[in-house]
Rosetta silent file (secondary structure, phi, psi, omega in degrees, C-alpha in Angstrom):
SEQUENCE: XXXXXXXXXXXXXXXXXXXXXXXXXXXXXXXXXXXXXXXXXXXXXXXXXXXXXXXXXXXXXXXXXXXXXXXXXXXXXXXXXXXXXXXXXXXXXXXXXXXXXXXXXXXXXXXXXXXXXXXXXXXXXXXXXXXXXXXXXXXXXXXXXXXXXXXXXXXXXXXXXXXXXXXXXXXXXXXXXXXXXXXXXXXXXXXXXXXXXXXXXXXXXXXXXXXXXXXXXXXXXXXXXXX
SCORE:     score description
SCORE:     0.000 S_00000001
   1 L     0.000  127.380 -174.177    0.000    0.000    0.000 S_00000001
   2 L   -68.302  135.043 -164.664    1.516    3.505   -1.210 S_00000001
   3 L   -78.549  120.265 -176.501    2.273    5.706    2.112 S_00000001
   4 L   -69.052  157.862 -157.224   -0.319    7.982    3.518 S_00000001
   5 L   -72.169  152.824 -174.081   -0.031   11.628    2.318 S_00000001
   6 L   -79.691  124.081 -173.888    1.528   13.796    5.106 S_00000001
   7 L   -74.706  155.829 -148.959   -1.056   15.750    7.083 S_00000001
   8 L   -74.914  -40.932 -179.769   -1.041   19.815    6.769 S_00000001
   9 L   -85.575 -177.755 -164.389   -1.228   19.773   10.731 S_00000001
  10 L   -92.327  167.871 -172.730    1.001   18.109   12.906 S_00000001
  11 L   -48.770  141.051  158.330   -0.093   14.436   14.292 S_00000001
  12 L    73.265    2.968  155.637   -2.974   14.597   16.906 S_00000001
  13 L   -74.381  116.977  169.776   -3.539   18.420   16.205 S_00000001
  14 L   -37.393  -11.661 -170.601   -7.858   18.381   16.217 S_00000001
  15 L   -87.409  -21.712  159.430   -7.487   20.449   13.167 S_00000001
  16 L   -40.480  -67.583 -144.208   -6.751   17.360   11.335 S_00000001
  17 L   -94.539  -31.141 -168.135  -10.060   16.285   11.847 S_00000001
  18 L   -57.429   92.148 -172.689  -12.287   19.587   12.320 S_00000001
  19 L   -40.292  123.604 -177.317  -14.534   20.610    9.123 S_00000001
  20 L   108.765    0.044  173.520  -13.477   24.108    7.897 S_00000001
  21 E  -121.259 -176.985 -159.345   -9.506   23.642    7.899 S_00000001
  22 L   -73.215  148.772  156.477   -7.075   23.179    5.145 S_00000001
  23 L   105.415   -7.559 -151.204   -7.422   19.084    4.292 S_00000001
  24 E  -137.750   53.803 -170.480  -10.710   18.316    6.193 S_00000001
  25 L  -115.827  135.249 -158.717  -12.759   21.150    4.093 S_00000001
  26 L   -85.348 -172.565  172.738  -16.795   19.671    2.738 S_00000001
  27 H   -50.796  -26.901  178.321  -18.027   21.011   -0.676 S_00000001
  28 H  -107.551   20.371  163.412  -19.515   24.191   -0.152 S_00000001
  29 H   -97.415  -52.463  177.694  -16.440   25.228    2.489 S_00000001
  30 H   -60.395  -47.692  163.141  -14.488   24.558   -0.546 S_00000001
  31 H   -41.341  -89.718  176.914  -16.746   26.790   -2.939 S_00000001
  32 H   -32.302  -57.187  165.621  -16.864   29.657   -0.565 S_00000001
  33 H   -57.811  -46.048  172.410  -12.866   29.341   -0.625 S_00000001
  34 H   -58.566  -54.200 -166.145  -12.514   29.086   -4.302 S_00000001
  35 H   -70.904  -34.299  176.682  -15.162   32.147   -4.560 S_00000001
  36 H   -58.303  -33.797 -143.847  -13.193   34.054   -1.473 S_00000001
  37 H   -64.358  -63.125  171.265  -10.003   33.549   -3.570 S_00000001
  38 H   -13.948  -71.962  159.410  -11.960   34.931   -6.643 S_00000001
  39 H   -18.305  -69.045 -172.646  -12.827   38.079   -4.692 S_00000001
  40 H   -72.071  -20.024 -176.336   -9.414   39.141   -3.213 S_00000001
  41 L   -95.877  -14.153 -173.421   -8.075   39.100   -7.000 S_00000001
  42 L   -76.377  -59.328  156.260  -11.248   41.516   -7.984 S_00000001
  43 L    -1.049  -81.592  159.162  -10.116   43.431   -5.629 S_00000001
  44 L    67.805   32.818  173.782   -6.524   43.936   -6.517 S_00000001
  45 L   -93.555  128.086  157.724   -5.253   44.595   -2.857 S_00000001
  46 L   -19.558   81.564 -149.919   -1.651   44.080   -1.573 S_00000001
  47 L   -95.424  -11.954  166.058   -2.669   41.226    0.718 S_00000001
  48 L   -72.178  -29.033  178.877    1.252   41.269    2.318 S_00000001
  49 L   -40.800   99.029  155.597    0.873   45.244    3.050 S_00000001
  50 L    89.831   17.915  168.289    1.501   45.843    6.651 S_00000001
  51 L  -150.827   71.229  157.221    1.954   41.941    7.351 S_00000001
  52 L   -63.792  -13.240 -159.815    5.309   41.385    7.213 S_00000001
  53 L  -110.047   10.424 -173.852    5.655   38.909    9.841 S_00000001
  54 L  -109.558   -4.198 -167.311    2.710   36.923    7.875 S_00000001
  55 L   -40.397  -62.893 -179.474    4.910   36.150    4.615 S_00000001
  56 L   -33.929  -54.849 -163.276    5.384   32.654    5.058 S_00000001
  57 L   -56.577  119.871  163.031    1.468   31.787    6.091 S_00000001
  58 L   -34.951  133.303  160.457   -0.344   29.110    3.882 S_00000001
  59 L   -79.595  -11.947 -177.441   -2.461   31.184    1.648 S_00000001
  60 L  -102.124  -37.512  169.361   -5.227   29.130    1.223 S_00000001
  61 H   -55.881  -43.046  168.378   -4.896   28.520    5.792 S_00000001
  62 H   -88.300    5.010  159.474   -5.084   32.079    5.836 S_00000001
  63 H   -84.606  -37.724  166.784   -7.849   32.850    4.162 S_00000001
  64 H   -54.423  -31.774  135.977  -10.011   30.313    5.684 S_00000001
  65 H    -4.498  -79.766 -172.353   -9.086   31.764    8.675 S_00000001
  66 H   -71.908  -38.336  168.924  -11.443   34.564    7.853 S_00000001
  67 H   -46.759  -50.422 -162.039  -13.984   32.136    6.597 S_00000001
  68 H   -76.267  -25.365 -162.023  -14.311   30.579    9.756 S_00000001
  69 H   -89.131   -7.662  171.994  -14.543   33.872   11.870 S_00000001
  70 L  -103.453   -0.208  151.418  -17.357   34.856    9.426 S_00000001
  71 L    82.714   22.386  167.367  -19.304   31.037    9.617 S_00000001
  72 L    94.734  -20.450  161.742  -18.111   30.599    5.646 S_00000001
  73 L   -52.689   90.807 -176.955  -20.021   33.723    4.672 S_00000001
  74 H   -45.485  -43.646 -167.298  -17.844   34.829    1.401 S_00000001
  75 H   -77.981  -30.077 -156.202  -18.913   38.899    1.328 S_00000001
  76 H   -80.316  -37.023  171.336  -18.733   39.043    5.400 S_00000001
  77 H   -49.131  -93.082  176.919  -15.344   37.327    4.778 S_00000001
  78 H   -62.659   -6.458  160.910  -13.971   39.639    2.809 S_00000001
  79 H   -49.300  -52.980 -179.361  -15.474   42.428    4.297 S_00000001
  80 H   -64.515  -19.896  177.346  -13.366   41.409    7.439 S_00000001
  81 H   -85.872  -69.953  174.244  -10.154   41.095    5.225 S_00000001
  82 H   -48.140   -3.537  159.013  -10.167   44.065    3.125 S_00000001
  83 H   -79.548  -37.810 -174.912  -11.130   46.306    6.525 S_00000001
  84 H   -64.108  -42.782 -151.325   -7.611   44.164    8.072 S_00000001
  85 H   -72.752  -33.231 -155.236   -6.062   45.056    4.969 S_00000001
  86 H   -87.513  -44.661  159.011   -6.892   48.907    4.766 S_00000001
  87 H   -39.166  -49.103  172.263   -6.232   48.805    9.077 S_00000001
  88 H   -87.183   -8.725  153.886   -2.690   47.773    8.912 S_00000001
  89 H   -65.163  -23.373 -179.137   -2.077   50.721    6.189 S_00000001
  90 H   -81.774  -59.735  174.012   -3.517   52.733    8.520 S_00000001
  91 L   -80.252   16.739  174.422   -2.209   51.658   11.926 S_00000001
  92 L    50.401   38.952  168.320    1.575   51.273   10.522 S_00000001
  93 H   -26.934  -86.592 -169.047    1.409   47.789   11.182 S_00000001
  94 H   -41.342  -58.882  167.183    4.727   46.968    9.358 S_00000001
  95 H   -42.452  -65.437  156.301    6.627   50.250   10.674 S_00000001
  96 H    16.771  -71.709 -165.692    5.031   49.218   14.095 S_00000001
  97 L   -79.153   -0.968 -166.658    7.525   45.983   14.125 S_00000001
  98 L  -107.207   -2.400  175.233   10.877   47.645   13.216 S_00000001
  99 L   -98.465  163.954 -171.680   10.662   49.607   17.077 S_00000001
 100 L   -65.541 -169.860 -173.629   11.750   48.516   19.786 S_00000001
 101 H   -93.316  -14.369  178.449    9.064   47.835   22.963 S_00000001
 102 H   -24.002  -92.603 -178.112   10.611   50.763   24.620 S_00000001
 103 H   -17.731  -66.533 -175.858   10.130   52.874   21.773 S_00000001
 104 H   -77.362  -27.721  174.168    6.683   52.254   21.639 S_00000001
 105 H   -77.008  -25.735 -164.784    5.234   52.326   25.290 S_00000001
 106 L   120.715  -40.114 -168.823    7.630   55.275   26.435 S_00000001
 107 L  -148.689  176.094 -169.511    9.195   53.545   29.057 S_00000001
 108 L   -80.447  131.960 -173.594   11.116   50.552   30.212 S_00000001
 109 H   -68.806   29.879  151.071    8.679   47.257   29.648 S_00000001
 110 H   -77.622  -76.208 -146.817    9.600   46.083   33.052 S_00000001
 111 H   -35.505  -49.888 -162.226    7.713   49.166   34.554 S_00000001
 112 H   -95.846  -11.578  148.890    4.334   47.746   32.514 S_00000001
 113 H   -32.525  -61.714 -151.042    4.987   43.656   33.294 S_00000001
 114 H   -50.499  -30.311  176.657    5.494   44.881   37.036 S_00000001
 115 L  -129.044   32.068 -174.197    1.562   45.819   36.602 S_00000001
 116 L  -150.057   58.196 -158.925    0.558   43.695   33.515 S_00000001
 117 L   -66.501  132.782 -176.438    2.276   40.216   34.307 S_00000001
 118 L  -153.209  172.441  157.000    2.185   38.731   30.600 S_00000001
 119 E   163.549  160.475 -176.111    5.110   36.778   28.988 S_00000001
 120 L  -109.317   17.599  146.659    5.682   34.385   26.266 S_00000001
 121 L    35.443   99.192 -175.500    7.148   30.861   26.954 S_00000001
 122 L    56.518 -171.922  151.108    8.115   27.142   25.197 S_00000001
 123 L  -148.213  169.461  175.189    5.426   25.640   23.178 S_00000001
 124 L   -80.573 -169.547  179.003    3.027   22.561   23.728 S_00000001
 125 L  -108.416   38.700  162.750    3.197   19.863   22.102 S_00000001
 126 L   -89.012   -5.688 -152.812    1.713   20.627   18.636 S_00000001
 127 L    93.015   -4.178 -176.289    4.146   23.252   18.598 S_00000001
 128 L   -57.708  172.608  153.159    2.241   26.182   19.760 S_00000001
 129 L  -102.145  136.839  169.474    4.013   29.088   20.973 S_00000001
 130 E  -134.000  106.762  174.652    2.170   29.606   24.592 S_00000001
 131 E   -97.055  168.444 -159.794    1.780   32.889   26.412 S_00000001
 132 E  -142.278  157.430 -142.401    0.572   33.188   29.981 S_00000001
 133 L  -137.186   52.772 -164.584   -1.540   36.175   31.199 S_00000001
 134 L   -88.839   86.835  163.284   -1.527   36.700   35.457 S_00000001
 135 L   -78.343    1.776  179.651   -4.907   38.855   35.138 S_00000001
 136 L   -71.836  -47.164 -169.330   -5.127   38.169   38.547 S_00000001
 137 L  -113.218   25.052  177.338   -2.329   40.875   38.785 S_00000001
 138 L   -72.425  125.395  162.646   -3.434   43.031   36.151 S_00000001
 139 L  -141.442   93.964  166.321   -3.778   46.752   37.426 S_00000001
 140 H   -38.492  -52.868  176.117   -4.370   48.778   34.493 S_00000001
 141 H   -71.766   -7.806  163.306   -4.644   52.339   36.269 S_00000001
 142 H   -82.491  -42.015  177.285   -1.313   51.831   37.565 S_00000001
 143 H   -58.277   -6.823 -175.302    0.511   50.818   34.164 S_00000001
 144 H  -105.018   37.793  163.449   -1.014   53.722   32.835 S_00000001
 145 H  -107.082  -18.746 -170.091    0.967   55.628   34.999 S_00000001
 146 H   -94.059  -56.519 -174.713    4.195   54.379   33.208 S_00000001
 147 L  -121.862 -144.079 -164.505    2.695   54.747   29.584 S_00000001
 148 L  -125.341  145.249 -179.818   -0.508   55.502   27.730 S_00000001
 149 H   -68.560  -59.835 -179.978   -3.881   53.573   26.852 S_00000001
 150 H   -34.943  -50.565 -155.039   -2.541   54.622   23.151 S_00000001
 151 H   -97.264  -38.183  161.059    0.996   53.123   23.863 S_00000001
 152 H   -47.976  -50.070  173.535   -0.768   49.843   25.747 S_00000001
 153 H   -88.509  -33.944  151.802   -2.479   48.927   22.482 S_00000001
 154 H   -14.251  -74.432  159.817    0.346   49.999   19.999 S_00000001
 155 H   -45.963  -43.367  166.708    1.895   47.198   22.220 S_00000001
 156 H   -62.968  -31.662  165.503   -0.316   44.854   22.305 S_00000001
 157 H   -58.395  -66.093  179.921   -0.179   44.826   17.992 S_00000001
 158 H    -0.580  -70.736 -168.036    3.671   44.838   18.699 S_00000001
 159 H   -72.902  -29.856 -166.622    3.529   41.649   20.794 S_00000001
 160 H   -76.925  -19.229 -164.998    0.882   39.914   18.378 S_00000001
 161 H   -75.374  -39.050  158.821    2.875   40.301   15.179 S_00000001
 162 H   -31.333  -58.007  167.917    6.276   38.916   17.600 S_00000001
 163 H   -43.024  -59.174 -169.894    3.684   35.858   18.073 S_00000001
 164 H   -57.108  -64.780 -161.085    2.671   35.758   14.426 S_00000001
 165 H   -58.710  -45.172 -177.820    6.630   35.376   13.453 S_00000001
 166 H   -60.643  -43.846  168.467    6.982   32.712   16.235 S_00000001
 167 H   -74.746  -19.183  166.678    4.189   30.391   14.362 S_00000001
 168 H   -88.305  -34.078  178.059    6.257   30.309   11.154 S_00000001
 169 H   -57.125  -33.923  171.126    9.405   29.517   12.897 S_00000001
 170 H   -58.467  -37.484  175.353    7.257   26.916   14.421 S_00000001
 171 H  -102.953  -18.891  157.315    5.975   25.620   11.379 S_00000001
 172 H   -25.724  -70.478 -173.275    9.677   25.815   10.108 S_00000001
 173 H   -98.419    2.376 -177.804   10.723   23.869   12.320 S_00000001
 174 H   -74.144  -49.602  178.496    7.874   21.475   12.672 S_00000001
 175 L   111.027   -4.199 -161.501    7.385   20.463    9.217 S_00000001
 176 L  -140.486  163.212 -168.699    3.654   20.959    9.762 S_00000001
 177 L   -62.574   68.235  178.236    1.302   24.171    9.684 S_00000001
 178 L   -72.072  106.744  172.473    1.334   26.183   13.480 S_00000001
 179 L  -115.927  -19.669  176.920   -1.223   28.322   12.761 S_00000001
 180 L  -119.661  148.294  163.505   -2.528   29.268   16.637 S_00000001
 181 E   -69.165  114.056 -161.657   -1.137   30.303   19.568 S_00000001
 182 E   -87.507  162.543 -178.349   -2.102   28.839   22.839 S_00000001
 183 E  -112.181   91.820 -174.884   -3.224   31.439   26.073 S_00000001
 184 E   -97.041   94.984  156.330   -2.771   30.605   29.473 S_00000001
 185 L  -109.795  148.142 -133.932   -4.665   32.755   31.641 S_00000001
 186 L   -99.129  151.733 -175.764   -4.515   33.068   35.243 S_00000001
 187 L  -168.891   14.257  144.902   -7.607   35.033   37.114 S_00000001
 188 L   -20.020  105.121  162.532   -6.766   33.166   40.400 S_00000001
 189 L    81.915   15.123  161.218   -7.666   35.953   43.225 S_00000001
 190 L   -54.436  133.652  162.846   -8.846   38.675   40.648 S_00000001
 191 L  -106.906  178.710 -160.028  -10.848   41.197   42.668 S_00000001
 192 L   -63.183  -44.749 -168.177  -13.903   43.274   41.643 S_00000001
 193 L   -50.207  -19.038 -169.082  -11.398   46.445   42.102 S_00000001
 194 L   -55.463  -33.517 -174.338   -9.395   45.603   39.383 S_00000001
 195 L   -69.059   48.385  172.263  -12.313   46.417   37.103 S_00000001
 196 L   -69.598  160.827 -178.693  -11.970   50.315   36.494 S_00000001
 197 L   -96.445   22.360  151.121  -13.106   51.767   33.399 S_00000001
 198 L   -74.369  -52.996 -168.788   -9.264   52.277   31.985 S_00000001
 199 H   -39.928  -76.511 -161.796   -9.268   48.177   32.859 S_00000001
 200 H  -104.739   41.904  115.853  -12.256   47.743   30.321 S_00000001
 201 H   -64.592  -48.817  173.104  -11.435   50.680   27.760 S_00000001
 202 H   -91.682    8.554 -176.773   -8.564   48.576   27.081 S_00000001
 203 H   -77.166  -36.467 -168.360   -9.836   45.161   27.105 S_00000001
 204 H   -65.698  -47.499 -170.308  -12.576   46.449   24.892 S_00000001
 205 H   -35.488  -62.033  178.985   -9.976   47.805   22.540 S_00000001
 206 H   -60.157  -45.712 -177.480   -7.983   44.923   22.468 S_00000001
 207 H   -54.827  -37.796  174.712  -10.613   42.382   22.103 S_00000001
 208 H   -61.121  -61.075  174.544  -11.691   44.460   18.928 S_00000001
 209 H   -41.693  -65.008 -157.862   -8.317   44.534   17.719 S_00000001
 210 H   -90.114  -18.725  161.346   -7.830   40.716   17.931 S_00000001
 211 H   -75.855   -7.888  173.070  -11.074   39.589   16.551 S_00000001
 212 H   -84.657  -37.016  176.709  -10.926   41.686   13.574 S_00000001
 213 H  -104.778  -27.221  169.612   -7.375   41.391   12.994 S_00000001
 214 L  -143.549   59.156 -164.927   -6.282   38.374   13.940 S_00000001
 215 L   -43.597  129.745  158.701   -9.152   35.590   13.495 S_00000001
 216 L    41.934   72.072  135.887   -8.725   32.176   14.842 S_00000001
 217 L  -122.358   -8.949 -171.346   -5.420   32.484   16.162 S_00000001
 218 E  -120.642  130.591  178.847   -5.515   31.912   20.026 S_00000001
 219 E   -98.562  142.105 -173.326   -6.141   29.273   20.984 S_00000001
 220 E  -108.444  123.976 -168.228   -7.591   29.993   25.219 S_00000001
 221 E  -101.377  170.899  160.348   -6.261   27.608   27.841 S_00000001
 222 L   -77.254  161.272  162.602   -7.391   28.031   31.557 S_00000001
 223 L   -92.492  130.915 -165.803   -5.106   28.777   34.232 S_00000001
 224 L   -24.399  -10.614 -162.237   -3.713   25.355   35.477 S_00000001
 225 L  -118.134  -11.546  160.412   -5.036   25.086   38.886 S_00000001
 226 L   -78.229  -45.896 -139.618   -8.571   25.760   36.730 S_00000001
 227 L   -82.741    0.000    0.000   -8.112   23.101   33.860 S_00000001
């Protein structure tokens, strides 16, 4: 028997198996891709502009992407790409990435860890890049004593595009397609106080920012003493 074809994800990633990813996709998931594809050439838009750290990224995995955060709906699809695409000309995505983190918050990024614990860490074992989140120890009106709500999201692109670059090294070195990142966050001992309305002006922000911009990439773990 001739040797089965090598799967796009790595063994024992669910994505093998899931309806709606590259290899596992039914006929009218397939349509809707063929027709997205269609679209994006009608178009005539730069789809690398202001996603340098994106070069690499399966083209047919990253459009489906956008399928799935739109439920397969081709115009809602590209509605959501061509607004990403015209957003990172706009926010200076690409420039963004060539400063340091300094540069962009203002100050030294110890100052906003010491009251934002975040950091990025290993990977699992698909291959994941994993960052870990102690929202427990989040205090937003103090980091914004260091920097800016403005310089807090600036950052927050910063660190996703750092992230982005980390799943092609990942699939580099895997041999197999790392397309999400996993999220471990901690909310152990969060209190009520925490909740100011800088805390969810930026949450909101961000949360816009990553569903818009960066569809079905994070993958969200629990924090360990939850899971």
């Amino acid at each position: 028997n001739p040797p089965e074809p090598k799967s796009f994800y790595a063994p024992g990633c669910s994505y093998n198996d899931l309806p709606g990813y590259k290899g596992n996709l039914d006929v009218d998931q397939s349509i809707s891709l063929k027709i997205l594809k269609k679209r994006v050439r009608e178009a005539n838009v730069d789809l690398h502009a202001g996603r340098c750290k994106h070069k690499h990224e399966d083209k047919d995995a990253f459009l489906l992407r956008f399928l799935r955060a739109r439920n397969f709906h081709v115009e809602d699809a590209r509605t959501l790409l061509l607004g990403d695409v015209a957003w990172r000309k706009e926010f200076g995505v690409d420039d963004l990435c060539a400063l340091s983190a300094q540069e962009i918050l203002g100050c030294d990024p110890i100052e906003v860890n010491n009251h934002y614990p975040h950091w990025t860490h290993k990977h699992d074992l698909l291959g994941r890049p994993v960052m870990y989140e102690k929202t427990a120890d989040c205090v937003v009106d103090s980091a914004l004593q260091h920097t800016t709500q403005d310089g807090l999201i600036r950052y927050h692109v910063w660190r996703a595009e750092c992230n982005v670059a980390q799943l092609h090294r990942q699939t580099h070195l895997t041999g197999y397609q790392v397309e999400t990142f996993v999220s471990v966050i901690d909310v152990d001992g969060m209190g009520i106080t925490q909740i100011s309305r800088k805390f969810l002006s930026l949450v909101q922000a961000i949360a816009v920012i990553d569903q818009d911009h960066y569809p079905c990439l994070l993958y969200t773990s629990p924090s360990p003493r939850d899971s």
